[in-house]
């Protein structure tokens, strides 16, 4: 899709979602067994392009923030900033508040 529509934020958003899924090896019980860093990094690039092409797309910022889980706690602050941007764009976005709360608890932050 990106090759056919290189200026489409939605195409990059879809690519990021697929790469993110591909980066996660799930065992037969449905439990995340491992994360494949190379594909997680490719997903990040696709999400970054999606929000660059359409900076008003709350879902793009949300997906980008969520994808940073693959990189562990070291990326929590960046993830929260992306999720907060999604919340500013679309205050009623389902999932943003709970996800920001999760990242804040995971990083030990409180009171924001």
C-alpha positions as a printed Julia matrix, in Angstrom:
112×3 Matrix{Float64}:
   0.0     0.0    0.0
   2.87    2.38   0.79
   4.37    1.79  -2.66
   1.05    2.7   -4.26
   0.36    5.68  -2.0
   3.64    6.98  -0.54
   1.98   10.19   0.72
  -0.83    8.36   2.55
  -0.68    8.46   6.34
  -3.23    5.63   6.45
  -0.97    3.41   4.34
   1.9     3.95   6.78
  -0.44    3.38   9.72
  -1.51    0.03   8.25
   2.1    -0.89   7.51
   3.1    -0.04  11.07
   0.29   -2.18  12.47
   1.27   -5.16  10.35
   4.96   -4.81  11.17
   4.16   -4.48  14.86
   2.13   -7.68  14.75
   4.91   -9.41  12.84
   7.41   -8.3   15.49
   5.59  -10.25  18.16
   6.03  -14.0   18.21
   3.06  -15.49  20.03
   3.18  -19.03  21.31
   0.33  -21.53  20.95
  -1.29  -20.35  24.2
  -1.49  -16.82  22.81
   1.2   -15.51  25.14
   3.84  -13.13  23.8
   6.96  -15.27  23.57
   9.43  -12.77  22.16
   9.7    -9.48  20.36
  11.64   -9.21  17.11
  13.56   -5.92  17.4
  14.19   -5.38  13.68
  10.51   -5.54  12.83
   9.6    -3.41  15.84
  12.03   -0.76  14.56
  10.48   -0.93  11.07
   7.03   -0.49  12.63
   8.31    2.57  14.49
   9.53    4.12  11.22
   6.16    3.49   9.57
   4.26    5.05  12.49
   6.65    8.0   12.52
   5.94    8.59   8.81
   2.18    8.25   9.38
   2.1    11.0   12.02
   4.44   13.18   9.96
   2.1    12.92   6.95
  -1.04   13.51   9.02
  -0.31   15.28  12.33
  -4.06   15.48  13.06
  -4.56   11.69  13.12
  -5.1    10.72  16.76
  -5.1     7.03  15.9
  -1.64    7.38  14.37
  -0.22    8.9   17.56
  -2.04    6.29  19.65
  -0.72    3.36  17.6
   2.79    4.84  17.59
   2.74    5.25  21.37
   1.41    1.74  21.87
   4.09    0.28  19.6
   6.85    1.59  21.85
   6.01   -1.16  24.38
   8.31   -3.38  22.32
  11.27   -1.25  23.4
  10.61   -1.56  27.14
  10.5     1.04  29.91
  13.27    3.16  28.41
  10.78    4.54  25.86
   7.92    5.19  28.33
   8.3     8.99  28.36
   8.18    9.14  24.57
   5.18    6.8   24.51
   3.3     8.96  27.03
   4.04   12.1   24.98
   2.64   10.44  21.84
  -0.45    9.23  23.71
  -0.99   12.68  25.21
  -0.84   14.13  21.7
  -3.52   11.63  20.65
  -5.64   12.76  23.62
  -5.27   16.43  22.66
  -6.33   15.69  19.09
  -9.19   13.41  20.11
 -10.08   13.78  23.81
 -12.64   10.95  23.7
 -10.28    8.43  22.07
 -10.95    5.02  23.58
  -7.93    3.63  25.34
  -5.69    6.69  25.57
  -6.32    7.49  29.24
  -5.88    3.91  30.42
  -2.74    3.46  28.35
  -1.19    6.69  29.65
  -2.01    5.47  33.16
  -0.33    2.15  32.45
   2.86    3.82  31.21
   2.93    6.2   34.16
   2.55    3.33  36.64
   5.17    1.28  34.82
   7.65    4.15  34.89
   6.91    5.1   38.5
   5.5     8.51  37.55
   2.46    9.88  39.33
   0.45   13.02  39.85
   0.23   14.28  36.25
